[in-house]
Structure formats: structure tokens, C-alpha cells
Short mmCIF file of C-alpha atoms in Angstrom, two decimals:
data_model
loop_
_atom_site.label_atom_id
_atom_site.label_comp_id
_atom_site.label_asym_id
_atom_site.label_seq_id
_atom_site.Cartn_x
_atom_site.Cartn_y
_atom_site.Cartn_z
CA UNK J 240 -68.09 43.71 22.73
CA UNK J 241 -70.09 43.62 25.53
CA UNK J 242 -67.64 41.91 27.66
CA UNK J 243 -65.09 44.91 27.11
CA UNK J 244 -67.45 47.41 28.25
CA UNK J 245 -68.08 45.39 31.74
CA UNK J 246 -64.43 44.84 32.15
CA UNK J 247 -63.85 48.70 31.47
CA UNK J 248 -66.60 49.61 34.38
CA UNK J 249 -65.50 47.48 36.73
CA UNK J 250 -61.82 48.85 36.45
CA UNK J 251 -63.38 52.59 36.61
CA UNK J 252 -65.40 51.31 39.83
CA UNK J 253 -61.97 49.21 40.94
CA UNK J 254 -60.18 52.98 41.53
CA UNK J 255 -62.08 52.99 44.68
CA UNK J 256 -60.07 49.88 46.30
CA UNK J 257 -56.89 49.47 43.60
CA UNK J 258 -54.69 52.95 42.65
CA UNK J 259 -55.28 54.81 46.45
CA UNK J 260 -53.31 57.74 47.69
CA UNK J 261 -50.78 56.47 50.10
CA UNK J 262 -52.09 58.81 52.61
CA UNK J 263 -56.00 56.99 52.72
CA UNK J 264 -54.31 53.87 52.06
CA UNK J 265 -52.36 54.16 55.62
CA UNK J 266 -55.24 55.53 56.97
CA UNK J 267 -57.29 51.99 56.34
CA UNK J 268 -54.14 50.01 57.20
CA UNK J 269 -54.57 52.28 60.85
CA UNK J 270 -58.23 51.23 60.97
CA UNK J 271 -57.28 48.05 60.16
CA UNK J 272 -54.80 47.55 63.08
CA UNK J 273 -56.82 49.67 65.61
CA UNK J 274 -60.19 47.05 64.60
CA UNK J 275 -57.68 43.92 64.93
CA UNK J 276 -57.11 45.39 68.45
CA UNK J 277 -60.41 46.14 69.61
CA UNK J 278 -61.63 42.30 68.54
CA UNK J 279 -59.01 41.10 70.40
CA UNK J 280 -59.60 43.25 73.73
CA UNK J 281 -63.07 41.68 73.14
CA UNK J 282 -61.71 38.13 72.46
CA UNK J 283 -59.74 38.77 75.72
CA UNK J 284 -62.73 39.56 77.59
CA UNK J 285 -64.80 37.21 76.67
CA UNK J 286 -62.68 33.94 76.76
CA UNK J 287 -62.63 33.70 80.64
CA UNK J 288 -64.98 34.64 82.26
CA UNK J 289 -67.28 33.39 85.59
CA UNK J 290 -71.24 32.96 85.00
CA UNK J 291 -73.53 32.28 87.65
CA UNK J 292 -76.79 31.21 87.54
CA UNK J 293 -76.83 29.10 85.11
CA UNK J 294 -79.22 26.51 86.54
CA UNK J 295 -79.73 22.70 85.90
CA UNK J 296 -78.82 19.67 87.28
CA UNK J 297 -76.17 16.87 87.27
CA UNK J 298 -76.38 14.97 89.99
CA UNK J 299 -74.63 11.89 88.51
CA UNK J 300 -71.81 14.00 88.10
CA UNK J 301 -71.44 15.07 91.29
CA UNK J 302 -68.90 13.85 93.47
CA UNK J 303 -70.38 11.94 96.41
CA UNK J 304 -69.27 13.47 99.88
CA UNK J 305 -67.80 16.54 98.22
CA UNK J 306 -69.18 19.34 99.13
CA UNK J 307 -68.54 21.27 95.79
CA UNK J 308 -67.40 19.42 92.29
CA UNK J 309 -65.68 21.21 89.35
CA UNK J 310 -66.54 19.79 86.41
CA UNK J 311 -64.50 20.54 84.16
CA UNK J 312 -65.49 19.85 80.09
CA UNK J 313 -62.23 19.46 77.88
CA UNK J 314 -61.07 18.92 74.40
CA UNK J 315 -58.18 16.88 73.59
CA UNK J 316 -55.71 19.78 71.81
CA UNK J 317 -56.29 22.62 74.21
CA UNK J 318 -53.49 24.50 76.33
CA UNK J 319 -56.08 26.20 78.29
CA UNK J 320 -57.58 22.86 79.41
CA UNK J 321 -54.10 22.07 80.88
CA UNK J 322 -53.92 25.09 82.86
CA UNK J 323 -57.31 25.27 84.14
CA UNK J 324 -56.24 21.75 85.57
CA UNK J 325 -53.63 23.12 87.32
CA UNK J 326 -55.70 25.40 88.77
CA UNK J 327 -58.16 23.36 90.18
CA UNK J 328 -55.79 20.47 90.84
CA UNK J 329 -54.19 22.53 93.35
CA UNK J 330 -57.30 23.63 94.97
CA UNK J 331 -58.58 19.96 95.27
CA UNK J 332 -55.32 19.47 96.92
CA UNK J 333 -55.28 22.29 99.55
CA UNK J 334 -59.57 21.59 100.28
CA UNK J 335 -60.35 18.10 100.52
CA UNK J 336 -64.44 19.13 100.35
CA UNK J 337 -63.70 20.17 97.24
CA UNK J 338 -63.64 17.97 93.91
CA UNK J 339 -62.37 18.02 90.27
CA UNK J 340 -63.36 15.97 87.44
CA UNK J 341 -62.39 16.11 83.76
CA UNK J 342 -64.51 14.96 80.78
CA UNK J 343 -63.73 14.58 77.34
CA UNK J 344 -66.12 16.58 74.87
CA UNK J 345 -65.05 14.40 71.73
CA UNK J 346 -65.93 10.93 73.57
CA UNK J 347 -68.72 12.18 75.82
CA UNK J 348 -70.35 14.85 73.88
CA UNK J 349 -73.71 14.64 75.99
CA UNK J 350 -72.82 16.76 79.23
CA UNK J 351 -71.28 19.32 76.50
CA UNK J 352 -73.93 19.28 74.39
CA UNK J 353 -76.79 19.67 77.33
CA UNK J 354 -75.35 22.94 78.93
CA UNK J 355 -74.65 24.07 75.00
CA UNK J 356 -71.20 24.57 75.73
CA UNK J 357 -69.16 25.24 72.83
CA UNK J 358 -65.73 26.32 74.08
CA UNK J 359 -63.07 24.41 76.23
CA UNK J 360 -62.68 24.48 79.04
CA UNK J 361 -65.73 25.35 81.00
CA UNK J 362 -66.14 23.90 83.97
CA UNK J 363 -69.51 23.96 85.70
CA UNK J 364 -69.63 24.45 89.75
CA UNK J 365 -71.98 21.73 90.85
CA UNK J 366 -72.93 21.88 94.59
CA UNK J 367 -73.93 19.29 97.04
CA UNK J 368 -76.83 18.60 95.29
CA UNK J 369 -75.68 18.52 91.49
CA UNK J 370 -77.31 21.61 90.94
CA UNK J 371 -74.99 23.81 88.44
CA UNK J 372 -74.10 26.77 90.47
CA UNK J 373 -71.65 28.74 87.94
CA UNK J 374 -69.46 27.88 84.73
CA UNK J 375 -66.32 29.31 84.70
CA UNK J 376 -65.11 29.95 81.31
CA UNK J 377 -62.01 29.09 79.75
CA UNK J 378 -58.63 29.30 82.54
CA UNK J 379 -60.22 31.16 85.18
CA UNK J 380 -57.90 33.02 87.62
CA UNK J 381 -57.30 30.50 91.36
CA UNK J 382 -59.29 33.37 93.23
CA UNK J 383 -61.90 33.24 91.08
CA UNK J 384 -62.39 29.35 90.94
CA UNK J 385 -62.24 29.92 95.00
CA UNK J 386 -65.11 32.50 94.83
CA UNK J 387 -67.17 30.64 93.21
CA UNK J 388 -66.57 27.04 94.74
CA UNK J 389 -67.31 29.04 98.26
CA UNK J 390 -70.46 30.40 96.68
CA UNK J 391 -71.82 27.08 96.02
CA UNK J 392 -71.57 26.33 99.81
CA UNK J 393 -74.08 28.45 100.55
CA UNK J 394 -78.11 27.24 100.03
CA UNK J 395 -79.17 28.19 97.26
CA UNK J 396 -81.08 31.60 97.14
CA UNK J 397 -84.65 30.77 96.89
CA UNK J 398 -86.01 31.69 93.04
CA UNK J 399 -88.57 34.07 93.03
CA UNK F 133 -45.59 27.78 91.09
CA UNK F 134 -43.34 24.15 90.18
CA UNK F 135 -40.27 24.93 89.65
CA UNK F 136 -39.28 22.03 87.40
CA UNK F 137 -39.31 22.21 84.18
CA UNK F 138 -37.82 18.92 82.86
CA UNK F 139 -37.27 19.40 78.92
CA UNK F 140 -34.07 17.75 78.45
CA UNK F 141 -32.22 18.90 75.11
CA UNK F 142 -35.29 20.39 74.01
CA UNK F 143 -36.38 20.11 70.27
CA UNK F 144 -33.65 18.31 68.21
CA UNK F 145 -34.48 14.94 66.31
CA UNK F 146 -36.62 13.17 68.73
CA UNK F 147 -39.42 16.03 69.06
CA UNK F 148 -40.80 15.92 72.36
CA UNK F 149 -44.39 16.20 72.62
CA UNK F 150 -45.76 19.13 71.89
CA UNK F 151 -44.49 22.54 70.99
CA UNK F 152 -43.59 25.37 72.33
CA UNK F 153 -46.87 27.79 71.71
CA UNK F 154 -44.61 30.77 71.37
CA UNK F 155 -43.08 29.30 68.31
CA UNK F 156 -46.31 29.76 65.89
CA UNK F 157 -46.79 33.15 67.74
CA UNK F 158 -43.63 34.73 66.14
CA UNK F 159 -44.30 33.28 62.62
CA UNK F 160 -47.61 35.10 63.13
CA UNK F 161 -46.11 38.21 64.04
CA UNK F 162 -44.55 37.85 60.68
CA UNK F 163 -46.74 36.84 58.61
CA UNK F 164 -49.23 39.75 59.94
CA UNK F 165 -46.76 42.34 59.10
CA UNK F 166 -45.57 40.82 55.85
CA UNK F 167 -50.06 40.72 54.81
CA UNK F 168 -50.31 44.22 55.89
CA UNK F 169 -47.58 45.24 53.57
CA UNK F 170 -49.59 43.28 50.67
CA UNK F 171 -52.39 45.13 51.85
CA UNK F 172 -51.03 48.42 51.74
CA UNK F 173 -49.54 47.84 48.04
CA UNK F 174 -52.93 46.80 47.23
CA UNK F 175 -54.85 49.56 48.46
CA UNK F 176 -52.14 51.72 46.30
CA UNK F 177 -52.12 49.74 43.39
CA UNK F 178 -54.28 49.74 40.65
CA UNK F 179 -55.06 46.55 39.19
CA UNK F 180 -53.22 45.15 36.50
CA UNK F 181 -54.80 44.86 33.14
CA UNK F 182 -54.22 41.25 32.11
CA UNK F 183 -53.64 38.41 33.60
CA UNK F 184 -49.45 38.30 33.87
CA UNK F 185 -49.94 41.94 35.16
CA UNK F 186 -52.05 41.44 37.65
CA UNK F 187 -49.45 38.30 39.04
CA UNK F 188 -46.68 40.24 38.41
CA UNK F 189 -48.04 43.43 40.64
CA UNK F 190 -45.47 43.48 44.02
CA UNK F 191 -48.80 42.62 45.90
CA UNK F 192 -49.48 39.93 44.43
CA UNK F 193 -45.88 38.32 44.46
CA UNK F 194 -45.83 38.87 47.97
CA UNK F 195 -49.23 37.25 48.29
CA UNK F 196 -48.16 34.70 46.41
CA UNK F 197 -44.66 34.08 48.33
CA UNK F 198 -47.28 33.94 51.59
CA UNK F 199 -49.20 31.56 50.41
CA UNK F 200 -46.63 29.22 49.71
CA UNK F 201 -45.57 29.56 53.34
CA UNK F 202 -49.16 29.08 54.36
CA UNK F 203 -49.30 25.93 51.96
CA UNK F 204 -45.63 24.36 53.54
CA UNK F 205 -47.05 25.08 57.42
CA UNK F 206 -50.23 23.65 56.53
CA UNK F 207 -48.97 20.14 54.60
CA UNK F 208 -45.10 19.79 55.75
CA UNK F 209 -46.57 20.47 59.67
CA UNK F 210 -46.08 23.78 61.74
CA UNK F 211 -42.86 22.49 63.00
CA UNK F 212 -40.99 22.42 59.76
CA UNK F 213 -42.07 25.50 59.06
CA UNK F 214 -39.12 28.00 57.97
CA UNK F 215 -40.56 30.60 60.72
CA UNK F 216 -40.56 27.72 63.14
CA UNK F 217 -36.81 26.70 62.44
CA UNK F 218 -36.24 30.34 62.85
CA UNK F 219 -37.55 30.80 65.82
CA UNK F 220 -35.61 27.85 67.18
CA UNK F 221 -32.55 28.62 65.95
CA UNK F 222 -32.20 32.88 67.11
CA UNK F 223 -35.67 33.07 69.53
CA UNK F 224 -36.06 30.56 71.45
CA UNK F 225 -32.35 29.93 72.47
CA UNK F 226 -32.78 33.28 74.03
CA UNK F 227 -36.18 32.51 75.96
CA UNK F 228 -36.82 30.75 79.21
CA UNK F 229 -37.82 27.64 78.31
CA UNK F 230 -41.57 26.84 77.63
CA UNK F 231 -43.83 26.90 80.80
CA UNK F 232 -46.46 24.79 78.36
CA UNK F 233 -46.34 22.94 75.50
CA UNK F 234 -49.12 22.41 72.83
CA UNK F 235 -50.31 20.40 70.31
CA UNK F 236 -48.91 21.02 67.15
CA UNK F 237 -52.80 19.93 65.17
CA UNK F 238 -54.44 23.14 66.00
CA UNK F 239 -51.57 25.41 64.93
CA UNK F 240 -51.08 23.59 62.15
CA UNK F 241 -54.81 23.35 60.82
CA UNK F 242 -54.52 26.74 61.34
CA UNK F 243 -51.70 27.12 58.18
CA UNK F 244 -54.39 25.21 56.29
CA UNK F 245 -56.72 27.64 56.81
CA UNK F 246 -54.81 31.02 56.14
CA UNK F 247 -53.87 28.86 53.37
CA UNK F 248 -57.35 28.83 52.11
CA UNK F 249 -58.30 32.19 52.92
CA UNK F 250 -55.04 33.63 51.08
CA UNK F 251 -55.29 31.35 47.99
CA UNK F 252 -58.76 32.34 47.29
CA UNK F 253 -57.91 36.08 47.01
CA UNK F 254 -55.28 35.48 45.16
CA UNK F 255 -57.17 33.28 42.64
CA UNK F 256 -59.90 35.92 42.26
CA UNK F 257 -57.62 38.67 41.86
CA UNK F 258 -55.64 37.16 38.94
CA UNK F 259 -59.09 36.37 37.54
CA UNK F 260 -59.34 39.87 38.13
CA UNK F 261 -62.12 40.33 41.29
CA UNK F 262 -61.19 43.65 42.15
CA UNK F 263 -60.46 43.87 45.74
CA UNK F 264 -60.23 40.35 46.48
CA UNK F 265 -56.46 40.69 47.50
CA UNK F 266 -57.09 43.55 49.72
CA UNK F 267 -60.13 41.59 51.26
CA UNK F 268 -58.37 37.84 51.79
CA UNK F 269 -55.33 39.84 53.11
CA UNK F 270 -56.82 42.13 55.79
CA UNK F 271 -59.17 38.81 56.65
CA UNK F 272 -56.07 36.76 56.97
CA UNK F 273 -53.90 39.72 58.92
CA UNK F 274 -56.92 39.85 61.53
CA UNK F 275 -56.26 36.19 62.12
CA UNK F 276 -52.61 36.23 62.46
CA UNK F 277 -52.62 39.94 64.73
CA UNK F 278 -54.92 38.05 67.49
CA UNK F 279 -52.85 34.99 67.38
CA UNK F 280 -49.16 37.10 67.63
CA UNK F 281 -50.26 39.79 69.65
CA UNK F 282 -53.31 38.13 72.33
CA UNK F 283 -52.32 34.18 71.82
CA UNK F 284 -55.69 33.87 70.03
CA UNK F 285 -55.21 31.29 67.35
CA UNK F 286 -58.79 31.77 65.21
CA UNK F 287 -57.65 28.42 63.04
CA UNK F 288 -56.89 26.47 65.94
CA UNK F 289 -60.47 27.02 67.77
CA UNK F 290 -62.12 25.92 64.60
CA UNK F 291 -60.18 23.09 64.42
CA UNK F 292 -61.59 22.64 68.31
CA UNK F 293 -64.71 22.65 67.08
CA UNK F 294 -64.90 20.58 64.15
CA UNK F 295 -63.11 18.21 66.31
CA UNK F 296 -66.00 18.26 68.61
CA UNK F 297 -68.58 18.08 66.00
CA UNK F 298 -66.80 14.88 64.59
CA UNK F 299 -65.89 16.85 60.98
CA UNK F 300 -62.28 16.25 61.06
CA UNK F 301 -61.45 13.26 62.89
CA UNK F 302 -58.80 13.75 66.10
CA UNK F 303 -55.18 12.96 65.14
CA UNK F 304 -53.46 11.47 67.97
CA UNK F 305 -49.82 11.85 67.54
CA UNK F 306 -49.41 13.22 64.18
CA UNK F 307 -45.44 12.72 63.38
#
């Protein structure tokens, strides 16, 4: 008995979602779309991205003589990996100060883990020192990389 | 720019490794419109009294047609997908071939996990959940807009990260 009187509320409350007008229905499908959009302008945004300032230090990671290393964090199944490769590839290539290495976040968790980075690729800016000068997020633009590698050059500014 | 792009006879028998990424991307544009038709008829629908009525509703026999697409991506492999075959048969004939290729894990983890997602609200709405259609679809349409429209594959970053965090163990060349 009591059973049928649940399943007869919930039905009456159910109108709200089930048995719409098409008009409010197309309405929510339009909200629908236009939030899908909006997270993804967001997504978009944030996946690449330059941050500087980061601080710490890796200076075992640091190539010796170079005067800035990219070091760039990777996952095994990850397209953006590959082209942030090509990316700094070719700037290693055109600036011999300038050095690129690649580690593996599934077999060397540790470097990942201290800088808490959760998404591939980032690739931290270390200068001459092994100081962490910027991370550049996901496939950063070849300007971009640039910027930032000729930002490390400079001393650092002096922390207040 | 390198101009070469050596992918001789592309995808036949012998697969070459990886895939092209645009492939998954139009069975996503698919799927996304075919969920936000399920979600429309269940926003318009009410919901059915018993139990064959409520799996006999049009949404739910389109959820239901979705999930066994979800459920063949997810355990025959993105790549014998019937989107997939589509897309190399009439798409990607038409294309310039792929600048990149990708894995095919991520993408098809990915299946596995719209697979999930859709299942579930169809489970609870035979029960009789009200909503739960509705809910798994437009969860499940999110996912497969940002993945056809801004190459943002939600399924394939989780599968990233429980890679990382040693859940799932890394497949190296899964057939």
C-alpha cells in the first residue's frame, strides 16, 4: 500500500523533468549546448598556458653548460607531449645554449610528483642554476617557449 | 613545418601505429548529437509506468542503441568501432592525411567510460529513477561536445591519470 503511494508522488514530482513542453525542453537543450561551450572555452584556456614564478630547485636536472633546460614531464599516451617536443626540439636545434629533456611521469613519478604536476606535458624552465623559472603548460606556442627560455637568462629578480 | 608525411597505404590490415585523432572526433560529433536527441525526448517524455514502458519509451531505445555503441568502442577497441570504419571509409579519404597520430588506449578507455556513465542512467531509469536518463545523457553529451568540437577527450585524461597514479596499468601496444 504504502509502496503505491511513494511510486504515485514521485511520478507527480517526475512532471518536473519527464512530460515537458517542447518549448522549455529546447530551451534546456540551448543551455545545455551554450554550458558545454563555455567549459570548453575554459578547458581551452586553461590547458596551455605559461606560469612564472613558480620557484624551487632542480639542479640535478639541469643540463650542465646550458644556459637554460626545458624539462619537459610526459606521459606515455599523450599527443600533446609529441608536439610540445617538436616545439622545443626545434628550438634546441636553432640555440645550442638552450636544452631539452624528456621524463617519463609513469617510471619517474618523483620530479612530477614534487612540483604537483598533474597534467602532461609541463615542462619547467630551469636556468643556469636549476632554479625553476616558469612551467609552461600543456603545447605551448614556439614564441612563447622563446619568451620564457630568454627570461630565464636574466638574474633572477631579487625576492623581496 | 616538415613536409613529409610518410604513411604509406594508410590504415588497411597492418594498422600502423596509432590513429588518426580526428577519427574518434567525428564519432563524437555523433554520438553528442544522437544524446542530445535522447535528451530532448526525455525532457518531453513522461516516464513510463512499468518497467517494458519505460524501455520501450523512444528515449530510452535510443539510449539503449548508444550504449551498445559505447559498450563495442569500449571492448572491440576504438578502431573497430562502426563510427571509426565510417569515418575511414567517406571522411578520411577526403582529408589531408593525419599531421599526428595517437594512441588508440585513451580514446578507447574513453568508450568505457561513456559506457559507464550511459549504462547507469539507463539502469536507473528502467528501475524507474526519474531523471536519471536526462542526467547520464546531458553528463555524457558534455563529454562527447568538448571532445568533437575543442579535441578535449574528458575519458582519455582520466585514463592519463590513473595511468600515472598506477590504477590501470599502461598497455603498450594493445592489438
Amino acid at each position: 500500500m504504502s509502496q503505491i503511494v511513494t511510486l504515485g508522488n514521485t511520478r507527480q514530482r517526475f512532471r518536473i523533468v519527464g512530460g515537458m513542453d517542447a518549448l522549455p525542453a529546447l530551451l534546456v537543450i540551448g543551455g545545455l549546448i551554450a554550458a558545454a561551450t563555455l567549459l570548453g572555452l575554459l578547458v581551452r584556456a586553461r590547458s596551455t598556458r605559461v606560469a612564472s614564478g613558480c620557484g624551487g630547485d632542480e639542479h640535478q636536472l639541469s643540463v650542465d653548460g646550458a644556459e637554460v633546460t626545458l624539462v619537459q614531464l610526459s606521459s606515455p599516451v599523450c599527443s600533446a607531449c609529441t608536439a610540445m617536443r617538436r616545439v622545443a626540439e626545434s628550438l634546441v636545434a636553432a640555440d645550442p645554449t638552450v636544452a631539452h629533456r624528456e621524463i617519463d611521469v609513469v617510471d619517474e613519478p618523483a620530479v612530477a610528483s614534487r612540483h604537483s604536476v598533474y597534467s602532461t606535458p609541463t615542462t619547467l624552465v630551469l636556468d643556469r642554476e636549476g632554479h625553476v623559472r616558469a612551467r609552461l603548460i600543456g603545447a605551448v606556442k614556439p614564441a612563447d617557449v622563446r619568451a620564457a627560455v630568454d627570461a630565464a637568462r636574466l638574474p633572477v629578480a631579487v625576492t623581496a | 613545418m616538415s613536409g613529409a608525411s610518410p604513411q604509406p597505404g594508410a590504415a588497411e590490415n597492418g594498422t600502423p601505429f596509432g590513429i588518426d585523432p580526428r577519427g574518434p572526433r567525428f564519432g563524437a560529433a555523433i554520438t553528442a548529437t544522437l544524446l542530445l536527441v535522447v535528451v530532448l525526448l526525455g525532457l518531453t517524455e513522461p516516464l513510463g509506468a512499468d518497467l517494458v514502458s519505460r524501455a520501450l519509451q523512444p528515449s530510452a531505445v535510443l539510449l539503449t542503441v548508444l550504449v551498445g555503441l559505447f559498450a563495442w568502442g569500449a571492448f572491440a577497441g576504438i578502431q573497430k568501432h562502426p563510427y571509426g570504419l565510417l569515418f575511414r571509409r567517406l571522411i578520411a579519404p577526403r582529408l589531408a592525411p593525419p599531421t599526428e597520430r595517437e594512441h588508440p588506449a585513451p580514446p578507447t578507455f574513453a568508450q568505457l567510460v561513456g559506457l559507464l556513465v550511459t549504462a547507469t542512467g539507463l539502469v536507473l531509469h528502467l528501475i524507474g529513477v526519474p531523471g536519471a536518463l536526462v542526467v547520464a545523457a546531458a553528463a555524457a553529451f558534455v563529454a562527447a561536445f568538448l571532445n568533437a568540437v575543442f579535441a578535449y577527450c574528458l575519458g582519455c585524461q582520466l585514463y592519463v591519470l590513473l595511468v600515472r597514479l598506477g590504477i590501470i596499468r599502461r598497455s603498450g601496444a594493445p592489438a
